[in-house]
Coordinates of C-alpha atoms in Angstrom, one line a residue:
M1 CA -77.2 -12.4 87.5
R2 CA -76.2 -13.4 84.0
F3 CA -73.7 -10.6 83.8
S4 CA -72.0 -11.8 87.1
S5 CA -71.8 -15.4 85.8
F6 CA -70.3 -14.2 82.6
F7 CA -67.9 -11.9 84.4
A8 CA -66.7 -14.8 86.7
A9 CA -66.2 -17.1 83.7
A10 CA -64.2 -14.4 81.9
V11 CA -62.0 -13.8 84.9
L12 CA -61.4 -17.5 85.3
A13 CA -60.5 -17.9 81.6
A14 CA -58.1 -14.9 81.7
S15 CA -56.4 -16.1 84.9
A16 CA -55.9 -19.6 83.4
S17 CA -53.6 -18.1 80.7
F18 CA -51.2 -17.1 83.5
I19 CA -50.8 -20.7 84.9
P20 CA -47.5 -22.1 83.8
V21 CA -47.6 -25.1 81.4
A22 CA -46.4 -28.3 83.1
H23 CA -43.2 -29.8 81.7
A24 CA -43.0 -33.4 80.7
E25 CA -40.6 -34.0 83.6
D26 CA -43.3 -32.7 86.0
A27 CA -45.5 -35.6 84.9
M28 CA -42.7 -38.0 85.6
G29 CA -42.4 -36.8 89.2
S30 CA -39.3 -35.5 91.1
P31 CA -35.9 -36.3 89.7
T32 CA -34.0 -38.0 92.5
A33 CA -31.1 -40.1 91.1
T34 CA -29.3 -41.1 87.9
V35 CA -28.4 -44.5 86.4
T36 CA -26.0 -45.9 83.8
I37 CA -26.5 -49.3 82.4
T38 CA -24.7 -51.9 80.2
A39 CA -26.8 -54.9 79.1
R40 CA -27.1 -57.5 76.4
S41 CA -30.2 -59.0 74.8
A42 CA -30.4 -62.3 72.9
D43 CA -33.8 -63.1 71.3
L44 CA -35.5 -65.7 69.1
G45 CA -39.2 -64.8 69.5
V46 CA -38.9 -64.7 73.3
G47 CA -35.7 -63.1 74.5
Y48 CA -33.5 -62.6 77.6
T49 CA -31.7 -59.5 78.8
W50 CA -28.9 -59.4 81.3
G51 CA -26.3 -56.9 82.6
G52 CA -25.7 -54.3 85.3
G53 CA -25.5 -50.7 86.1
R54 CA -24.8 -48.0 88.6
L55 CA -27.3 -45.9 90.6
R56 CA -26.2 -42.5 91.8
Y57 CA -28.4 -41.6 94.7
G58 CA -27.9 -39.4 97.8
G59 CA -24.3 -38.7 96.9
K60 CA -23.4 -42.4 96.8
T61 CA -23.0 -44.9 94.0
Y62 CA -24.7 -48.4 94.1
K63 CA -24.2 -51.3 91.7
F64 CA -27.2 -53.2 90.5
S65 CA -27.9 -56.2 88.3
I66 CA -30.4 -56.4 85.4
T67 CA -32.3 -59.5 84.3
G68 CA -35.4 -59.8 82.3
G69 CA -37.2 -60.8 79.1
T70 CA -38.9 -59.6 76.0
I71 CA -41.7 -60.9 73.8
A72 CA -41.6 -60.7 70.0
A73 CA -37.9 -60.0 69.3
V74 CA -35.2 -61.5 67.3
G75 CA -31.4 -60.9 67.2
Y76 CA -28.7 -59.8 69.6
S77 CA -27.6 -56.4 70.9
K78 CA -25.4 -54.7 73.4
I79 CA -27.1 -51.8 75.1
E80 CA -25.5 -48.9 76.9
G81 CA -27.6 -46.2 78.5
K82 CA -27.9 -43.2 80.8
G83 CA -31.0 -42.1 82.6
T84 CA -32.8 -40.1 85.2
V85 CA -34.6 -41.7 88.1
Y86 CA -37.8 -40.1 89.4
N87 CA -39.7 -40.6 92.7
L88 CA -37.0 -42.7 94.5
H89 CA -37.5 -41.7 98.1
R90 CA -36.0 -44.8 99.8
L91 CA -33.2 -46.8 98.4
S92 CA -35.1 -50.0 98.9
D93 CA -37.8 -48.8 96.5
F94 CA -35.4 -49.1 93.6
N95 CA -35.4 -52.9 93.6
G96 CA -38.2 -54.5 91.5
T97 CA -39.5 -55.4 88.1
Y98 CA -39.9 -52.5 85.8
G99 CA -42.3 -52.7 82.9
A100 CA -42.1 -50.9 79.6
A101 CA -43.3 -50.9 76.0
H102 CA -40.1 -51.2 74.0
G103 CA -39.1 -50.9 70.4
E104 CA -35.7 -51.4 68.9
A105 CA -34.3 -51.7 65.4
T106 CA -30.6 -52.1 65.4
L107 CA -28.3 -53.0 62.5
G108 CA -24.8 -52.0 63.5
Q109 CA -25.7 -49.1 65.8
G110 CA -29.0 -47.6 67.0
L111 CA -30.5 -45.1 69.4
G112 CA -33.4 -45.7 71.6
G113 CA -35.2 -44.8 74.8
A114 CA -37.7 -46.0 77.3
V115 CA -39.6 -45.0 80.4
L116 CA -39.6 -47.8 83.0
E117 CA -41.8 -48.0 86.1
N118 CA -41.9 -50.4 89.0
K119 CA -44.7 -51.1 91.6
N120 CA -43.2 -48.6 94.0
G121 CA -43.8 -45.7 91.6
V122 CA -40.1 -45.3 90.8
R123 CA -39.7 -44.3 87.1
I124 CA -36.6 -44.4 85.0
K125 CA -36.3 -42.3 81.8
I126 CA -33.4 -43.8 79.9
E127 CA -31.7 -43.1 76.6
T128 CA -29.7 -45.9 75.0
I129 CA -27.2 -46.7 72.3
S130 CA -27.3 -50.3 71.0
Q131 CA -24.9 -52.3 68.8
G132 CA -25.7 -55.5 67.0
A133 CA -28.5 -56.8 64.9
R134 CA -31.9 -56.9 66.6
L135 CA -35.5 -56.2 65.8
A136 CA -37.9 -55.9 68.8
G137 CA -41.4 -54.4 69.2
S138 CA -42.5 -55.8 72.5
A139 CA -43.4 -55.6 76.1
Q140 CA -40.4 -55.8 78.3
G141 CA -40.0 -56.6 82.0
L142 CA -36.6 -55.9 83.6
T143 CA -35.8 -56.8 87.2
L144 CA -33.3 -54.4 88.8
T145 CA -31.6 -55.6 92.0
L146 CA -29.2 -53.6 94.1
E147 CA -26.0 -55.6 94.9
K148 CA -25.1 -56.1 98.5

């Protein structure tokens, strides 16, 4: 009986080595759309972010607005970014407040990135280029709203 248990454990361990390793994108969900954004942030302790973007989903392009705030930031920056949207199965699920832990250090020009998620399970992985003078290490909430 001990031999059969040992044999079963050995077969299980050997077969596990053939299971493909999950990629980071698999953990994000299914890529379903892309976004481009342009926003500005002005901060003095508590900050405000505003701007807009374009969502490319289902072969169509939709404009959206961006508003939100940050905590523990100082300065001003202009942000441009591109990203991939995951788990967007209905257009209406895109609207909402997205939360993210965010960090930025910009003096002149800087690079950054974030993963945003709303209550509908829609995630946005975004890479940004910022210009200005800003230091932020904060929680951020951005509300994205499709324009009609």
